[in-house]
PDB file of C-alpha atoms in Angstrom:
ATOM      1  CA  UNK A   1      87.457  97.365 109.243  1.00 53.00           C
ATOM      2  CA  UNK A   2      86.475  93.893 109.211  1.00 54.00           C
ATOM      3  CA  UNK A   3      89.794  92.184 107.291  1.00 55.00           C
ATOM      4  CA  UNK A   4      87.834  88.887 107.880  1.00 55.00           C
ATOM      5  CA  UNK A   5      85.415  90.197 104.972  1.00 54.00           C
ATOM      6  CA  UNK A   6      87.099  93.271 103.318  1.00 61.00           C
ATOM      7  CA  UNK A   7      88.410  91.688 100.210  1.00 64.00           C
ATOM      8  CA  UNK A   8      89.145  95.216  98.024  1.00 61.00           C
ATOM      9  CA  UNK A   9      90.883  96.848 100.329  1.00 65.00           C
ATOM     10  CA  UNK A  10      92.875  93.708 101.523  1.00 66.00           C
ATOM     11  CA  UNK A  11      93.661  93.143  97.407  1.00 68.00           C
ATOM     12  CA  UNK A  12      95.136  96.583  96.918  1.00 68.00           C
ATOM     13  CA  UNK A  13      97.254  96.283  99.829  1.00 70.00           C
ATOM     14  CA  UNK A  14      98.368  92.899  99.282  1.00 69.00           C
ATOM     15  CA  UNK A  15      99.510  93.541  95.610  1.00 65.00           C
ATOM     16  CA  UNK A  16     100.861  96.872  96.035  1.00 70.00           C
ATOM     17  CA  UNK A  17     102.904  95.181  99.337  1.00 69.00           C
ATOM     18  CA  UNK A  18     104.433  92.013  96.862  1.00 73.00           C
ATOM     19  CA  UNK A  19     105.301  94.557  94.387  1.00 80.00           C
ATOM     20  CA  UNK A  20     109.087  95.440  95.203  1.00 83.00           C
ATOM     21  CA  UNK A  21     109.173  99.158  93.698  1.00 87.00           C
ATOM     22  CA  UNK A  22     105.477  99.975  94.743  1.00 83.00           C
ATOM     23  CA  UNK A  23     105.837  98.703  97.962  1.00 82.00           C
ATOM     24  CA  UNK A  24     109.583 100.640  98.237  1.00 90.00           C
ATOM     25  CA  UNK A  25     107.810 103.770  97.315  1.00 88.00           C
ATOM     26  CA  UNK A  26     104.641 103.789  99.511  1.00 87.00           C
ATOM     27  CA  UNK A  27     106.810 102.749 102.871  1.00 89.00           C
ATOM     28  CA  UNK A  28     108.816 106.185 102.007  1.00 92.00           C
ATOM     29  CA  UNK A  29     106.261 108.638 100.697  1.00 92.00           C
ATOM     30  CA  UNK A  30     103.469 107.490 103.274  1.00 91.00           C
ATOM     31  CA  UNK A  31     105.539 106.194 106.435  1.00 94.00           C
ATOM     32  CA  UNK A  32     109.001 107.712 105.844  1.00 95.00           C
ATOM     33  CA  UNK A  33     110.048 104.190 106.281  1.00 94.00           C
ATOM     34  CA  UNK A  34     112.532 101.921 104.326  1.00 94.00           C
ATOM     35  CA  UNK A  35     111.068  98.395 103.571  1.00 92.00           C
ATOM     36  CA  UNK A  36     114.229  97.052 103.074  1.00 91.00           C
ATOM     37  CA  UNK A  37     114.691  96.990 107.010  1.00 90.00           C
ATOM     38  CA  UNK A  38     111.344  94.338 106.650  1.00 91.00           C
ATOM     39  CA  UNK A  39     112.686  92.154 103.732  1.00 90.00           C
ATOM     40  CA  UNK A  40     116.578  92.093 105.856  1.00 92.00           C
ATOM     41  CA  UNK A  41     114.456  90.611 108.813  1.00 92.00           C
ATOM     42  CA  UNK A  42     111.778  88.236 106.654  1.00 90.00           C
ATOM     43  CA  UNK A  43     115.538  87.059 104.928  1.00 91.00           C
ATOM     44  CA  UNK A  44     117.362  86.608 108.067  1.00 91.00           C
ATOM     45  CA  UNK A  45     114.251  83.987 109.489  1.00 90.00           C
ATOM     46  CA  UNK A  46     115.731  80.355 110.455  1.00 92.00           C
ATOM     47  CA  UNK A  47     113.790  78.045 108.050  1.00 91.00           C
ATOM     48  CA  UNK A  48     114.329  75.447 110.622  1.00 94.00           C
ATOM     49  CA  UNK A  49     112.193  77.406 113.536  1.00 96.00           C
ATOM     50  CA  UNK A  50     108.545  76.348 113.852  1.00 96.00           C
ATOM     51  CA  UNK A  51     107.379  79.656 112.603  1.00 96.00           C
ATOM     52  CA  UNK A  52     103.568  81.318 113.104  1.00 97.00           C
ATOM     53  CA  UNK A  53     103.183  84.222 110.621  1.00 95.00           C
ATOM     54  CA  UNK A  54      99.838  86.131 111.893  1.00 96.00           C
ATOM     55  CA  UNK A  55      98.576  88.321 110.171  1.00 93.00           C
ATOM     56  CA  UNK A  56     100.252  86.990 107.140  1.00 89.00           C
ATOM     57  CA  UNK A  57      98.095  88.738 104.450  1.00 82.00           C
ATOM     58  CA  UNK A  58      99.469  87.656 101.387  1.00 79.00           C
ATOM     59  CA  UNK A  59     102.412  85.723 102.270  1.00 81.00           C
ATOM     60  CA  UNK A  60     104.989  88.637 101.991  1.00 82.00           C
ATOM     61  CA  UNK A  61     106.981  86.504 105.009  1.00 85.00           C
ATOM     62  CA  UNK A  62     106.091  83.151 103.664  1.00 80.00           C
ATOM     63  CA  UNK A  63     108.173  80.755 102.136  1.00 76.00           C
ATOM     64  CA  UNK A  64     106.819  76.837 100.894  1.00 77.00           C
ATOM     65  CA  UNK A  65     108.505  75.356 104.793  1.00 84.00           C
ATOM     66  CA  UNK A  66     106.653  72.312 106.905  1.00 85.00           C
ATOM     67  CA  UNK A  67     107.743  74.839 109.655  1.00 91.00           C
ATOM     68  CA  UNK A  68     106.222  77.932 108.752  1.00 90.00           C
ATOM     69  CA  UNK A  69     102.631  78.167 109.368  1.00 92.00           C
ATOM     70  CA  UNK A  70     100.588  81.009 107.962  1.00 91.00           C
ATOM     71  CA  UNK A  71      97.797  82.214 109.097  1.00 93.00           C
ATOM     72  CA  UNK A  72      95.405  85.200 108.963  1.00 91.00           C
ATOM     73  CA  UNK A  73      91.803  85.583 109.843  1.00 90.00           C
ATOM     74  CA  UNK A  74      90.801  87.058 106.278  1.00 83.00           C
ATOM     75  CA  UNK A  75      89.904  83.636 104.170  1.00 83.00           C
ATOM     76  CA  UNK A  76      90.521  85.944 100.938  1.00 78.00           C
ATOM     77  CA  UNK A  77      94.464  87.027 102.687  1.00 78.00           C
ATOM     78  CA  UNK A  78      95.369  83.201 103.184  1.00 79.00           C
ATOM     79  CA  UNK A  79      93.932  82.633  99.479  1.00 80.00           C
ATOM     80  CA  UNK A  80      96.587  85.030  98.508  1.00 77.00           C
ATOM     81  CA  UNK A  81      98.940  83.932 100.759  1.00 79.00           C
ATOM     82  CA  UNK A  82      98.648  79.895  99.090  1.00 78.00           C
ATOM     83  CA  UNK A  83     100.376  81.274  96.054  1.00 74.00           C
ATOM     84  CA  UNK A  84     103.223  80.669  98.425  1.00 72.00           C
ATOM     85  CA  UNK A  85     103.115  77.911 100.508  1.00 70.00           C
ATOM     86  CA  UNK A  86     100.174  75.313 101.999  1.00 67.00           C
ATOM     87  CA  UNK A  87     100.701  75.207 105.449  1.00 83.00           C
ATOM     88  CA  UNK A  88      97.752  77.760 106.040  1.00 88.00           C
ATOM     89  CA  UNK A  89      95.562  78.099 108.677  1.00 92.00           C
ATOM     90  CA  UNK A  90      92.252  80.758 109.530  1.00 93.00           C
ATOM     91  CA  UNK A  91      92.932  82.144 112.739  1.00 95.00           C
ATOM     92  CA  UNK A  92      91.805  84.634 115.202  1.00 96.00           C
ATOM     93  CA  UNK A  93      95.177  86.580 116.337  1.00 97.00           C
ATOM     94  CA  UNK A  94      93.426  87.020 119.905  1.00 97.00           C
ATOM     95  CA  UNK A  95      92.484  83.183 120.298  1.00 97.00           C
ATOM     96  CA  UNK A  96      94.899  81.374 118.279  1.00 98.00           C
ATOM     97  CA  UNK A  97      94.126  77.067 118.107  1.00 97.00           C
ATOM     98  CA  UNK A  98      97.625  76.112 119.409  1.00 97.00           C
ATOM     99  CA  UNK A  99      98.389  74.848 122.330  1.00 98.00           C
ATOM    100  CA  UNK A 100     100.684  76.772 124.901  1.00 98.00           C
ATOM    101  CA  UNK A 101     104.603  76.875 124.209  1.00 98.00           C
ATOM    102  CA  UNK A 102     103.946  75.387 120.785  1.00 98.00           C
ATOM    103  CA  UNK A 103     106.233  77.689 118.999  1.00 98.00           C
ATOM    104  CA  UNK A 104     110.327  78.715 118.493  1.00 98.00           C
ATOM    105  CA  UNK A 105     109.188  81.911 116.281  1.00 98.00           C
ATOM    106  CA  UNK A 106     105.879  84.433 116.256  1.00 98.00           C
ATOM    107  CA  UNK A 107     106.133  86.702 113.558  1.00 97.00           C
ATOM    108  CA  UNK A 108     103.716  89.831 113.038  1.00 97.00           C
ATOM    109  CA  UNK A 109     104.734  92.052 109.914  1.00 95.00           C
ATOM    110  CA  UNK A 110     102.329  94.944 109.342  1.00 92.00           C
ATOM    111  CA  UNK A 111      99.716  93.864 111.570  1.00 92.00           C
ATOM    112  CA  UNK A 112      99.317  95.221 115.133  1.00 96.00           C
ATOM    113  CA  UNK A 113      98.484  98.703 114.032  1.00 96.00           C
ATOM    114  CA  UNK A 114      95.347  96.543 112.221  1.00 92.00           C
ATOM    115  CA  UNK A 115      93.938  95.656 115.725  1.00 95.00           C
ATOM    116  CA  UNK A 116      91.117  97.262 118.516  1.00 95.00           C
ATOM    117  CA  UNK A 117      93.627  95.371 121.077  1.00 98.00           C
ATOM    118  CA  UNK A 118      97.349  94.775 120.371  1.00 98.00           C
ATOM    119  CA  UNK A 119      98.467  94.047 123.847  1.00 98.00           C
ATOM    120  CA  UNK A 120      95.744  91.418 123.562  1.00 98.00           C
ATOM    121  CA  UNK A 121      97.355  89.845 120.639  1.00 98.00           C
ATOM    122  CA  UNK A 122     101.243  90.213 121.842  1.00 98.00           C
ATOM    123  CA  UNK A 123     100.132  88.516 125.511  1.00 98.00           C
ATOM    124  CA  UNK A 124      98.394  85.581 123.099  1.00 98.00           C
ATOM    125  CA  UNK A 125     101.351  85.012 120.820  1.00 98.00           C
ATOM    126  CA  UNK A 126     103.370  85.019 123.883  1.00 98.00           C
ATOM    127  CA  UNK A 127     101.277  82.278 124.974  1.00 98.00           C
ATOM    128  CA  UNK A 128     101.961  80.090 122.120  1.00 98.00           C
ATOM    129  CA  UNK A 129     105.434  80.707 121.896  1.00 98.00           C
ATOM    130  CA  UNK A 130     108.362  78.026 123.676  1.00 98.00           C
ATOM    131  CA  UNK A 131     110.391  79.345 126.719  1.00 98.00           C
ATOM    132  CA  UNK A 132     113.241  81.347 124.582  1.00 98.00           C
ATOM    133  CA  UNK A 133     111.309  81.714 121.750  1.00 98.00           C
ATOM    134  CA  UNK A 134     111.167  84.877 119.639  1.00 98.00           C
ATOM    135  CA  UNK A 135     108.594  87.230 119.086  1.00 98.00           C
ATOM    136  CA  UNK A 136     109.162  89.538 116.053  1.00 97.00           C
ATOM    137  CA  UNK A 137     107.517  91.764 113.834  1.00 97.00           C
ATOM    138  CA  UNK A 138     107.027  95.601 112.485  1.00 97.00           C
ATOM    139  CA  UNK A 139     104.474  98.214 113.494  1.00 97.00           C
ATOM    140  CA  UNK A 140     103.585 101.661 112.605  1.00 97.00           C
ATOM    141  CA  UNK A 141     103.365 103.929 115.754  1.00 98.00           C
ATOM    142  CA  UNK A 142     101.457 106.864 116.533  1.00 97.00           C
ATOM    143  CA  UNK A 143     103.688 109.493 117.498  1.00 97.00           C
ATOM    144  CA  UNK A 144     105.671 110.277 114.814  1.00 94.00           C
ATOM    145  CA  UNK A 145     104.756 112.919 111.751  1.00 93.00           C
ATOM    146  CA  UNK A 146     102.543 110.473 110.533  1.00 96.00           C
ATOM    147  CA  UNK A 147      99.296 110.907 113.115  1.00 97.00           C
ATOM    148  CA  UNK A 148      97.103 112.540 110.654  1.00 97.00           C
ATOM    149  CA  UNK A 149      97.590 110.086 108.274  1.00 95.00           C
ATOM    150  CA  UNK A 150      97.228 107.235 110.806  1.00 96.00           C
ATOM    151  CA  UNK A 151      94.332 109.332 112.550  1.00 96.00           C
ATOM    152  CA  UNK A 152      92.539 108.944 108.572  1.00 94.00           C
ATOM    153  CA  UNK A 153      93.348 105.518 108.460  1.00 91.00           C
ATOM    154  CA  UNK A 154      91.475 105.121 111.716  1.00 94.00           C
ATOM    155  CA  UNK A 155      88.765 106.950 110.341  1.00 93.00           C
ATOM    156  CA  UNK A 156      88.040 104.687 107.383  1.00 89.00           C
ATOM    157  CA  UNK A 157      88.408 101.595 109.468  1.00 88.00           C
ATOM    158  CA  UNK A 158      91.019 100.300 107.979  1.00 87.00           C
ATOM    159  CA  UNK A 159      93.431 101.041 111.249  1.00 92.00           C
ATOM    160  CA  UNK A 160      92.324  99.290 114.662  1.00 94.00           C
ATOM    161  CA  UNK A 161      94.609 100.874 117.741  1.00 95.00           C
ATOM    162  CA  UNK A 162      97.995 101.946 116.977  1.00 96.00           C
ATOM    163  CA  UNK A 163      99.769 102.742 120.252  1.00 97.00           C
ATOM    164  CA  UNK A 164     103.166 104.762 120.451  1.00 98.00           C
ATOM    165  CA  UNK A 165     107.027 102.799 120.843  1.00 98.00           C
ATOM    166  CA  UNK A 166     106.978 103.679 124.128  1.00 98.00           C
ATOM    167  CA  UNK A 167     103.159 101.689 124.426  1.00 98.00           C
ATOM    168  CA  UNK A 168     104.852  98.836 122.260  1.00 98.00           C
ATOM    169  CA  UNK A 169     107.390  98.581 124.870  1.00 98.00           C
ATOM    170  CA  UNK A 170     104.746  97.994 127.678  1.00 98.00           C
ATOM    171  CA  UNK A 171     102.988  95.976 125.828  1.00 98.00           C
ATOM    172  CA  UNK A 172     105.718  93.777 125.169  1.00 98.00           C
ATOM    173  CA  UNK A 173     107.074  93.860 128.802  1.00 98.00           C
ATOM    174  CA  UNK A 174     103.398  92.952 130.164  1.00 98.00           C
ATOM    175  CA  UNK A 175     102.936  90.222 128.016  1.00 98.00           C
ATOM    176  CA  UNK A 176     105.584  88.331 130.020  1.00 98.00           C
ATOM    177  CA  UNK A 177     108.818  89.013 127.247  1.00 98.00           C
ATOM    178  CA  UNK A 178     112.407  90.082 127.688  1.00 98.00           C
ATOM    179  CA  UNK A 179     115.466  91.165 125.857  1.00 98.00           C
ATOM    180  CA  UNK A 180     113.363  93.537 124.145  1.00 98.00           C
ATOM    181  CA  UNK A 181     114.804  95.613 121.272  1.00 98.00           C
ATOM    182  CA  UNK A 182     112.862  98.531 119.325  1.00 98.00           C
ATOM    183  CA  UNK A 183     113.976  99.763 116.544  1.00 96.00           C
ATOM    184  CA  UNK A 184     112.151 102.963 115.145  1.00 96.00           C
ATOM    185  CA  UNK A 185     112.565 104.537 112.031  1.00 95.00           C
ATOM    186  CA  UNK A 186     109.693 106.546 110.505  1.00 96.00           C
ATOM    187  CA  UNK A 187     106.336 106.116 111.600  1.00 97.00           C
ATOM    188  CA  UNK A 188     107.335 102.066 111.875  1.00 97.00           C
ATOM    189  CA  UNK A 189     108.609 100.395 114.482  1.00 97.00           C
ATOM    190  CA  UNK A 190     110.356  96.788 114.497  1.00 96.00           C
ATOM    191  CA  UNK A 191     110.776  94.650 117.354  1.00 98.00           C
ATOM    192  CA  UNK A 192     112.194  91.747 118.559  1.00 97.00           C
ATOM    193  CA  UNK A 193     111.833  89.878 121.929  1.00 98.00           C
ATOM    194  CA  UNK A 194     112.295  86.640 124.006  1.00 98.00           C
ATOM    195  CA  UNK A 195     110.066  84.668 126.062  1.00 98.00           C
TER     196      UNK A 195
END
């Protein structure tokens, strides 16, 4: 799918993600995931961090901060996403307009599993995050009792390359990061890591 463009799709997810019981339900029923693990970690962020949220969609991670800067490479997503804040920026994940070590905090919620190349993306926020900075975000996984449903998802082009935990982990590791913690549970996998 082309998120750049798709602005239905990218709607229905967006609203049905910012809705608290929707959003509670669908992680269960279609993931066997509970998105109150995702709201703990978007809670727990230091507002004083200079933050990049990519993809941030609709803003689900976004709060009105000078230090968090949202971006996304759907124009329609960072409309959305202004509801919440104005530090926005169009960006491509795999060639992102900051300068090396620029950042304390990368964050990518729901997105990875969106991509053709994730290890692509992971090695480029890597890039643009400081020496000890954090990399942290969510994915769902292949491996789990979810493949058909992520093999559909594929199929409509809505899903780029979801790898397994165990391909997270490499990809993580090869992008240059340490202290590397996975935390599975359903078809979703958070991580955290250091630079």
């Amino acid at each position: 799918m082309n998120w750049k463009t798709a602005t239905l799709v990218s709607t229905l997810y967006d609203h049905a993600v910012q809705n608290r019981a929707l959003s509670r339900l669908g992680a269960r029923v279609l993931w066997n995931y509970d998105i109150t693990h995702l709201r703990a970690a978007i809670a727990s962020q230091d507002p004083t961090a200079l933050t990049l949220d990519i993809p941030c969609g609709g803003g689900l991670a976004v709060d009105d901060n000078p230090h968090h800067i949202a971006a996304d490479i759907s124009r329609h997503m960072l409309t959305r996403a202004r509801r919440r804040t104005n530090t926005l920026i169009q960006a491509d994940i795999y060639a992102l307009p900051f300068g090396s070590s620029t950042f304390d905090l990368c964050l990518t919620y729901n997105g990875l599993h969106c991509l053709d190349d994730p290890a692509a993306a992971l090695r480029e926020l890597t890039r643009v995050l400081r020496p000890g900075g954090t990399l942290t975000g969510t994915t769902l996984v292949r491996g789990t009792n979810r493949d058909p449903l992520i093999t559909l998802m594929r199929r409509l082009d809505i899903f780029g390359n979801p790898g397994t935990t165990a391909d997270l982990r490499t990809w993580l590791t090869d992008a240059g990061l340490t202290a590397i913690d996975l935390t599975p549970t359903g078809a979703v996998t958070g991580f955290t890591a250091r630079k």
